[in-house]
Coordinates of C-alpha atoms in Angstrom, one line a residue:
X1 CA -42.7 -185.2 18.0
X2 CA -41.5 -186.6 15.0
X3 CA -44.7 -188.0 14.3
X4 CA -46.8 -184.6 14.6
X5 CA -44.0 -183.0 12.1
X6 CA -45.1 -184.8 9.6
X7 CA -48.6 -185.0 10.7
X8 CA -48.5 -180.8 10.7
X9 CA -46.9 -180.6 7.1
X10 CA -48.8 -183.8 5.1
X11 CA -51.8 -182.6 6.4
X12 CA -51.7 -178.9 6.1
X13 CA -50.5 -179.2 2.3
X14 CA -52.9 -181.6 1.6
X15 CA -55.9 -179.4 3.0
X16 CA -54.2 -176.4 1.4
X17 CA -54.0 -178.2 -1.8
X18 CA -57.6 -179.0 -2.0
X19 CA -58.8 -175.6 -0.8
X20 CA -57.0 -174.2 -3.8
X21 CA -58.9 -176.8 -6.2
X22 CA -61.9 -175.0 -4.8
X23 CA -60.9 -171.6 -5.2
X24 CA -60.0 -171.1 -1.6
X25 CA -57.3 -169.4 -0.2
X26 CA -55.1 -172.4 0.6
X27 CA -54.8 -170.8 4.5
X28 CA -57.9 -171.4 5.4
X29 CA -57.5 -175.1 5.0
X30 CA -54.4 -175.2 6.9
X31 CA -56.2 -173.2 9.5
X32 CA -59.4 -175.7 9.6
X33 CA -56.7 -178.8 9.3
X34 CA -54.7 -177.4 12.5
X35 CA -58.3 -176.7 14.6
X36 CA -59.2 -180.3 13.6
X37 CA -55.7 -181.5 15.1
X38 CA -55.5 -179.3 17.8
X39 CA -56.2 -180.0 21.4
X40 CA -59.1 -178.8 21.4
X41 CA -60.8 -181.6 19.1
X42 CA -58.5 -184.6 18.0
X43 CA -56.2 -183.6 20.1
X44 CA -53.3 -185.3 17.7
X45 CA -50.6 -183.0 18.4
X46 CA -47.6 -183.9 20.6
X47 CA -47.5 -181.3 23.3
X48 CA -44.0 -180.9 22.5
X49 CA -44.6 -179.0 19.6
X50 CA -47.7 -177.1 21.0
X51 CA -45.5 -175.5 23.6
X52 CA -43.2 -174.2 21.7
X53 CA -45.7 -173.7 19.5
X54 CA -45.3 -169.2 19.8
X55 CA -41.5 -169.7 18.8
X56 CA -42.5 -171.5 15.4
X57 CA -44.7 -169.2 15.1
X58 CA -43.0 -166.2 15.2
X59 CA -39.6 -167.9 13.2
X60 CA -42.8 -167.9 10.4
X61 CA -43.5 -164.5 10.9
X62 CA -39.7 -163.5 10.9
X63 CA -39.4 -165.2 7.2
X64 CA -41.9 -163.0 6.0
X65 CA -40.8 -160.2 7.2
X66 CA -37.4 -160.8 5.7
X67 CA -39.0 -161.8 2.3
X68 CA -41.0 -158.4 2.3
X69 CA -37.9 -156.2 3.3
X70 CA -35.9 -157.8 0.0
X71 CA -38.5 -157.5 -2.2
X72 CA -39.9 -153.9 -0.5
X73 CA -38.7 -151.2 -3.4
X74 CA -38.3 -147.8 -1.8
X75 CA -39.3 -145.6 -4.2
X76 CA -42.5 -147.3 -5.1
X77 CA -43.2 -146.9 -0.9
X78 CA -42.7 -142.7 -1.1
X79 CA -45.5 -143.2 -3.8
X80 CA -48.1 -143.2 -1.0
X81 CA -45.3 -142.4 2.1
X82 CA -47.9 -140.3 4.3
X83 CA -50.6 -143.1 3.2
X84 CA -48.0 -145.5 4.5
X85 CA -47.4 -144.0 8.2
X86 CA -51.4 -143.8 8.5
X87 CA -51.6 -147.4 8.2
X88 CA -49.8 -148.5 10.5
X89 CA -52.2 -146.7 13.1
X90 CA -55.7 -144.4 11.9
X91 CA -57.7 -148.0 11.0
X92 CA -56.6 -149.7 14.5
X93 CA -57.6 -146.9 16.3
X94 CA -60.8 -146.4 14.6
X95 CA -61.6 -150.6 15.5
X96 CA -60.9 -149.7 19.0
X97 CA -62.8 -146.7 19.0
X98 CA -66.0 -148.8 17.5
X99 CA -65.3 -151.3 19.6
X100 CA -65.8 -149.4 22.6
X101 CA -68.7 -147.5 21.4
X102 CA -70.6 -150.8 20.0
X103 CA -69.4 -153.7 22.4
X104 CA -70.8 -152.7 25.2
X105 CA -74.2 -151.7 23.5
X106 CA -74.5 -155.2 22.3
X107 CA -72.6 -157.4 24.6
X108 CA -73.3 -155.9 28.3
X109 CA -69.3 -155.6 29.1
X110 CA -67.8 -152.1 30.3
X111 CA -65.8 -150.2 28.8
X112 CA -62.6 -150.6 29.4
X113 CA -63.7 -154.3 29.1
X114 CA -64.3 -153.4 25.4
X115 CA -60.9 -151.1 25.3
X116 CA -59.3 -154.7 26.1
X117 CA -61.5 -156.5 23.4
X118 CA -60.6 -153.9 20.6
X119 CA -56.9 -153.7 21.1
X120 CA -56.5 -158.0 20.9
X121 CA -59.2 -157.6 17.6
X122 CA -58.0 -154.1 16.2
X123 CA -54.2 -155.9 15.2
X124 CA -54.5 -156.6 11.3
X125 CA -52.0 -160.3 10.6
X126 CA -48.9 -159.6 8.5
X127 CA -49.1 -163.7 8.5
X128 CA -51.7 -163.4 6.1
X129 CA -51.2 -159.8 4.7
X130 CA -47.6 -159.2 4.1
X131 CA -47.4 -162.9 1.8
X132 CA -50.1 -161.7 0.0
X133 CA -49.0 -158.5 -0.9
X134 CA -45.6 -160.2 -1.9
X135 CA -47.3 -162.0 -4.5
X136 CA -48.7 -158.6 -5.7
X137 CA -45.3 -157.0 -5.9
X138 CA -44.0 -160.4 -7.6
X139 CA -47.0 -160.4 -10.5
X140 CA -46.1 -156.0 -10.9
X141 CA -50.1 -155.5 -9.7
X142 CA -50.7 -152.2 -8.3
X143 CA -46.9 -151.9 -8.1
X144 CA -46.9 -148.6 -10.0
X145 CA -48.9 -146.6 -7.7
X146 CA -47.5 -148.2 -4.8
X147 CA -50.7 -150.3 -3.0
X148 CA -49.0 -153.5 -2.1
X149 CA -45.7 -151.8 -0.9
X150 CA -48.1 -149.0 1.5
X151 CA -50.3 -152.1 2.8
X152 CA -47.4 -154.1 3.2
X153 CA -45.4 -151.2 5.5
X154 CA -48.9 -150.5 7.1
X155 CA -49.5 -153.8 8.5
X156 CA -45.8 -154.5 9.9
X157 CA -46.2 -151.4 12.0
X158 CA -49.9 -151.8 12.8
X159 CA -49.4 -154.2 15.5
X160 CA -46.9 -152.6 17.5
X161 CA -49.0 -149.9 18.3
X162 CA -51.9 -152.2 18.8
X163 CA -50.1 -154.6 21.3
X164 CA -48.5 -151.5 23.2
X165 CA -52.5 -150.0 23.7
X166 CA -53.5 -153.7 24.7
X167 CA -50.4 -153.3 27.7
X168 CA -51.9 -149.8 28.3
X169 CA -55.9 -150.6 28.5
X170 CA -54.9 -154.1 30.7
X171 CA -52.5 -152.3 33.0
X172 CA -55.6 -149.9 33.7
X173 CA -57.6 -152.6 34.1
X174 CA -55.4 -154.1 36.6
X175 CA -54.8 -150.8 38.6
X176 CA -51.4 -150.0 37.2
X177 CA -52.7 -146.6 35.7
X178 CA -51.8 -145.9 32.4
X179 CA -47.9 -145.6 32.0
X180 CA -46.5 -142.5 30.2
X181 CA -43.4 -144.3 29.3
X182 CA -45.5 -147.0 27.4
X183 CA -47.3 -144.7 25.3
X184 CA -44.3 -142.5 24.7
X185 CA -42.4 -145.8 23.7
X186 CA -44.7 -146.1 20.2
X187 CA -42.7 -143.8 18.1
X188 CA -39.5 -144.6 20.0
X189 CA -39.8 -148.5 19.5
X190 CA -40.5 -147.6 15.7
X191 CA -37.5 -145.2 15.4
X192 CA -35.3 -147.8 17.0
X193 CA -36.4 -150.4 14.7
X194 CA -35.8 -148.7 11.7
X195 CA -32.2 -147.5 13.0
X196 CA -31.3 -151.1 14.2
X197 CA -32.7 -152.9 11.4
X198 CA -30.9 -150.5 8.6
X199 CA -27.6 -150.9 10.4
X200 CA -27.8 -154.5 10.5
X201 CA -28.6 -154.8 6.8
X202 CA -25.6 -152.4 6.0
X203 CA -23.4 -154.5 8.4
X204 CA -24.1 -157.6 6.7
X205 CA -23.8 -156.0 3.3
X206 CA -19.9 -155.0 4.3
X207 CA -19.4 -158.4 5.8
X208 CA -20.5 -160.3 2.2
X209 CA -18.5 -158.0 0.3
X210 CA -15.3 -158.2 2.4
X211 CA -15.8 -162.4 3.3
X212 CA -17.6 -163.8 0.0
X213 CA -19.8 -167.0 1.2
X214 CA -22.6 -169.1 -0.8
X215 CA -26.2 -167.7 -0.7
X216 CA -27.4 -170.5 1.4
X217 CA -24.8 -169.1 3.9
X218 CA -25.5 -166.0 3.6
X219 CA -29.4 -166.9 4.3
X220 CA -28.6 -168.1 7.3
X221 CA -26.3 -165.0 8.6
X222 CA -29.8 -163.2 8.1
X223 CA -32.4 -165.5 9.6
X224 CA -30.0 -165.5 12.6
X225 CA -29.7 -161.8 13.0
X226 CA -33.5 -161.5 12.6
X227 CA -34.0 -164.2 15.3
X228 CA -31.4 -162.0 17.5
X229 CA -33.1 -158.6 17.2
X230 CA -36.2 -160.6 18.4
X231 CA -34.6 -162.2 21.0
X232 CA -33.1 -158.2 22.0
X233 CA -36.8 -157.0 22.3
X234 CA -37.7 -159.6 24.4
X235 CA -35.1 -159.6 26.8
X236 CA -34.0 -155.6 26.8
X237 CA -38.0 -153.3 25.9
X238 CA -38.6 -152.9 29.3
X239 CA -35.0 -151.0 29.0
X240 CA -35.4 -149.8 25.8
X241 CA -38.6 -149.7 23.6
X242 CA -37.5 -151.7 20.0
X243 CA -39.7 -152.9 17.7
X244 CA -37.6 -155.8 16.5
X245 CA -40.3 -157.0 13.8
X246 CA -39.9 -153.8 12.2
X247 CA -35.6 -154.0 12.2
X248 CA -36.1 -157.5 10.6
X249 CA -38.3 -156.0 7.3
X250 CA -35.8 -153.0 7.4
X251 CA -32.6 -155.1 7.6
X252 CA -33.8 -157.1 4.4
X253 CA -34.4 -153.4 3.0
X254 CA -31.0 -152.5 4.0
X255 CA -29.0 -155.7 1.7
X256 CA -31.8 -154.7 -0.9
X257 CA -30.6 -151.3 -1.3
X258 CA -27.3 -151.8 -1.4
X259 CA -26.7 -154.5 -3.6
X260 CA -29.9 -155.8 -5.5
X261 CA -28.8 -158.7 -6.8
X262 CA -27.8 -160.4 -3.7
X263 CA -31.3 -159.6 -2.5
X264 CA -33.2 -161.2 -5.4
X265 CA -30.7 -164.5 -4.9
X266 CA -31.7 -164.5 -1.2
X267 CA -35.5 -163.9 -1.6
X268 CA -35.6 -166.6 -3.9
X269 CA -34.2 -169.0 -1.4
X270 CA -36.5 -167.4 1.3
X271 CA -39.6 -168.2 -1.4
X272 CA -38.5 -172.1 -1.0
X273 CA -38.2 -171.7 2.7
X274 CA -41.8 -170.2 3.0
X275 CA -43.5 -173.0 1.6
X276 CA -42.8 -175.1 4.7
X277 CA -43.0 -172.2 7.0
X278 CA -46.4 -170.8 5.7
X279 CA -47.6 -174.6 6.8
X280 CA -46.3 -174.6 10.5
X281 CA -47.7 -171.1 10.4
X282 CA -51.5 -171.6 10.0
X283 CA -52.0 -175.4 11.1
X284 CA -50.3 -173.9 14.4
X285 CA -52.6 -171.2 14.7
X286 CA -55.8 -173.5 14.0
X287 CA -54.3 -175.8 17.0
X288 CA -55.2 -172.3 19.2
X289 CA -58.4 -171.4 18.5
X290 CA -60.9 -173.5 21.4
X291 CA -63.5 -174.3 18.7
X292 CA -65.9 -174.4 22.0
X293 CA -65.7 -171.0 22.5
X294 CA -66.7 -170.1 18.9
X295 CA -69.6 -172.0 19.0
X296 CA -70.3 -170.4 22.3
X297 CA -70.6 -167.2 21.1
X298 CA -73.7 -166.7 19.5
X299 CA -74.9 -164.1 17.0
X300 CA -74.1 -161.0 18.9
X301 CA -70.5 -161.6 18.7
X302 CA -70.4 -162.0 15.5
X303 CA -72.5 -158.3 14.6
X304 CA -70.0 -157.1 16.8
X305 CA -67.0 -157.5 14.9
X306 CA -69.3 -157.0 11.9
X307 CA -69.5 -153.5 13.1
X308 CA -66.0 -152.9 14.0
X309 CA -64.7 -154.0 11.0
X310 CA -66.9 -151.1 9.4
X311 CA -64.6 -148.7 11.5
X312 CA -61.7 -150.0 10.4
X313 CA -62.2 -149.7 6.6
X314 CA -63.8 -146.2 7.5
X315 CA -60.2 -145.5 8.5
X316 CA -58.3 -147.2 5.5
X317 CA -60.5 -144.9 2.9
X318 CA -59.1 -142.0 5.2
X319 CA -55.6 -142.9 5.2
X320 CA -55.9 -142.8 1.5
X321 CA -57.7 -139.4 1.4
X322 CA -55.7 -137.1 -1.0
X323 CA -54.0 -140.0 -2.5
X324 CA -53.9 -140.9 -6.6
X325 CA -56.1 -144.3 -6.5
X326 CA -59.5 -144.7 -7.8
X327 CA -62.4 -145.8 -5.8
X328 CA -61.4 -149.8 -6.8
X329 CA -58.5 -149.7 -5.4
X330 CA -59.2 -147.9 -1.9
X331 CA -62.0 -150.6 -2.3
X332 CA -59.5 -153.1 -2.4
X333 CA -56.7 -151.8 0.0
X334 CA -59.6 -151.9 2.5
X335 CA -60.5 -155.4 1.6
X336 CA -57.2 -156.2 2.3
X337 CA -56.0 -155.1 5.5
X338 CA -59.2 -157.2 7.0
X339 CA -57.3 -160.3 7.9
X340 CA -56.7 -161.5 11.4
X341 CA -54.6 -164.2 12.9
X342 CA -51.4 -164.2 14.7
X343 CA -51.3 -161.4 17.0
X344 CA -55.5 -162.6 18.2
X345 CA -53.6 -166.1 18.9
X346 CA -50.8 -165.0 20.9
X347 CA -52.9 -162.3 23.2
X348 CA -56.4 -163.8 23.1
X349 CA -56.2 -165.5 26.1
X350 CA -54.0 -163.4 27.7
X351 CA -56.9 -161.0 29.5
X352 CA -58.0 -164.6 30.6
X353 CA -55.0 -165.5 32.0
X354 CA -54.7 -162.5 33.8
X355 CA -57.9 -162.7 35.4
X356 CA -59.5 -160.0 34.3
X357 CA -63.7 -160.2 33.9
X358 CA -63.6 -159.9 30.7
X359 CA -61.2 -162.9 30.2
X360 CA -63.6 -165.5 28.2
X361 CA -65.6 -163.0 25.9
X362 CA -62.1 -161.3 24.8
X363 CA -61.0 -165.2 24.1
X364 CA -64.1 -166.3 22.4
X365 CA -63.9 -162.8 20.5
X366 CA -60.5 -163.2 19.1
X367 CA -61.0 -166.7 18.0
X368 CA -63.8 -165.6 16.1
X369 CA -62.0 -163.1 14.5
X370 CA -59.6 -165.4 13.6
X371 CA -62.2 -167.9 12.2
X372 CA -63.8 -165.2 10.2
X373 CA -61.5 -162.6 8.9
X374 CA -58.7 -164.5 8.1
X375 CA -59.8 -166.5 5.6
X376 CA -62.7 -163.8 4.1
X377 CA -60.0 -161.6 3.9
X378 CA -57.6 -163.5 2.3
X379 CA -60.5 -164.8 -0.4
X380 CA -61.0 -161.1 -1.1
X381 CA -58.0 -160.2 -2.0
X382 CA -57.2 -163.1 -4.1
X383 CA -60.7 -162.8 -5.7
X384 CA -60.5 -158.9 -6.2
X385 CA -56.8 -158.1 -6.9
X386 CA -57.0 -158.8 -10.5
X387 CA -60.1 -156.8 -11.1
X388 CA -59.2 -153.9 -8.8
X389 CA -55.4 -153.2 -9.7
X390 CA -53.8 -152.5 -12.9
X391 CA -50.8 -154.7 -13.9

């Protein structure tokens, strides 16, 4: 274990390192590295690690989400608010919507089959996303109309209402029928979020001021809260619908507002955390992608998600219908919500493990995805975000 710890981190900074040299985003090394040293080729990963492999995972995601809650600025957000709240579900829909009108068209599968298919693919990756936008908001780029803070809110919504339509269209699939209470738990989950989230931020913001503790302390109080909400969803949404990524953004909001300069103290410790985190991250989600599949898949797969990704810029120009930014930047707010990654890792081969028919092209589909978008997406935001947005 001890030896794939190190393995993971030399390996994944080193590949990150030289992808940067060649103008890469450094992700898509770490990516490569962790496919390379995954089970599916090398195999040089302790299993150890691989099985808990979705908890490391999501501790990354967690420390992203609390890095973009502290650095999130409120009144920047209302800039493009109604924007904002389109984001998080007009361009998923319209990638399930393609998906189902083009999938079966080119890949013989039904549709519901391709209902399936879109909901794993339609999920854009805050993994990749939300740190990019951070650096945005960090070097004041686009800041003053608001881009990074609406993408950034967009994308930490987006999959919730993916993954609850994936339950849905699988459930149907199944013969459950589609559950009322599933569908009707979107807006609840979100509500409940944002409510638990703020009140943990405001509770931790009376705890600092009454019992005064070192940053480093006070970084862990946080992290630990965030990994309880997480923990709450998991054990209590079939009770209540709670969309415990959301309370963790909006509990770093929460200290944010209320006392600014703890926040920047804290996201500046978070910033040296990430480093490491970023690098379990991506080498762990390379280690998931079966490499066989890809290579499987041929050429149709790939026009496929070609096409749907058309569909889901389509619906980023129309969330930002009515909105104050130039054609360069809708441009480039399009370009960046293209990246997948995390949420294609975890569900991919769920549909597969369910035994459903469409089990091995919704895998080989989703790694593809992964493959492709992830890194072209991240390239194209670092590649256009200097041209496109004002600083």
């Amino acid at each position: 274990m001890l030896f794939t710890v190190a393995l993971i981190l030399l390996s994944g900074m080193a590949a990150g390192f030289l992808c940067k040299k060649i103008r890469f985003p450094a992700l898509f090394g770490m990516i490569l590295m962790g496919i390379v040293l995954g089970p599916h080729v090398f195999n040089l990963l302790d299993d150890s690690i691989l099985n808990i492999s979705t908890q490391i995972r999501k501790i990354a995601l967690i420390i992203i989400l609390i890095r973009a809650g502290l650095k999130l600025n409120l009144s920047d957000l209302k800039k493009n608010g109604r924007s904002a709240v389109l984001m998080c579900f007009v361009p998923a829909t319209l990638e399930m919507t393609g998906m189902i009108l083009v999938a079966p068209a080119i890949l013989g599968i039904s549709r519901l089959d391709a209902a399936i298919m879109g909901a794993v693919v339609a999920a854009v990756s805050p993994a990749v996303v939300v740190p990019k936008m951070i650096k945005l908001i960090d070097e004041n780029r686009g800041t003053q109309k608001g881009i990074p803070q609406m993408i950034l809110a967009g994308a930490s919504v987006d999959d919730v209402f993916v993954i609850v339509m994936f339950s849905t269209f699988t459930s149907l699939a199944k013969g459950d029928g589609i559950s009322l209470w599933k569908i009707a738990g979107i807006p609840l989950s979100i509500i409940t979020g944002i409510g638990i989230g703020y009140l943990t931020g405001i509770a931790l913001n009376l705890f600092w001021k009454k019992i005064h503790i070192r940053d480093t302390s006070k970084l862990i109080v946080l992290l630990c809260s965030s990994l309880l909400m997480v923990t709450v969803e998991d054990k209590f949404s079939g009770i209540v619908p709670f969309a415990s990524l959301i309370g963790v953004m909006i509990s770093g909001l929460a200290v944010k507002m209320k006392n600014e300069e703890t926040a920047k103290r804290l996201s500046s410790r978070f910033d040296k955390i990430w480093v490491v985190a970023e690098i379990f991250l991506f080498v762990l989600v390379g280690a998931c992608v079966e490499i066989t599949s890809a290579a499987d898949a041929g050429i149709k797969v790939i026009a496929v998600l070609a096409a749907v990704m058309v569909f889901r810029m389509a619906g980023v120009f129309i969330c930002v219908l009515g909105t104050n930014l130039n054609f360069r930047e809708r441009l480039f707010c399009a370009l960046a919500y293209m990246p997948k990654a995390t949420v294609q890792a975890a569900i991919g081969g769920l549909p597969l493990a369910m035994g459903l028919e469409c089990g091995n092209i919704v895998l080989t589909v989703s790694v593809l995805a992964i493959l492709i978008t992830a890194p072209l997406g991240a390239f194209a935001i670092d590649l256009t975000y200097k041209k496109f947005l004002s600083d």
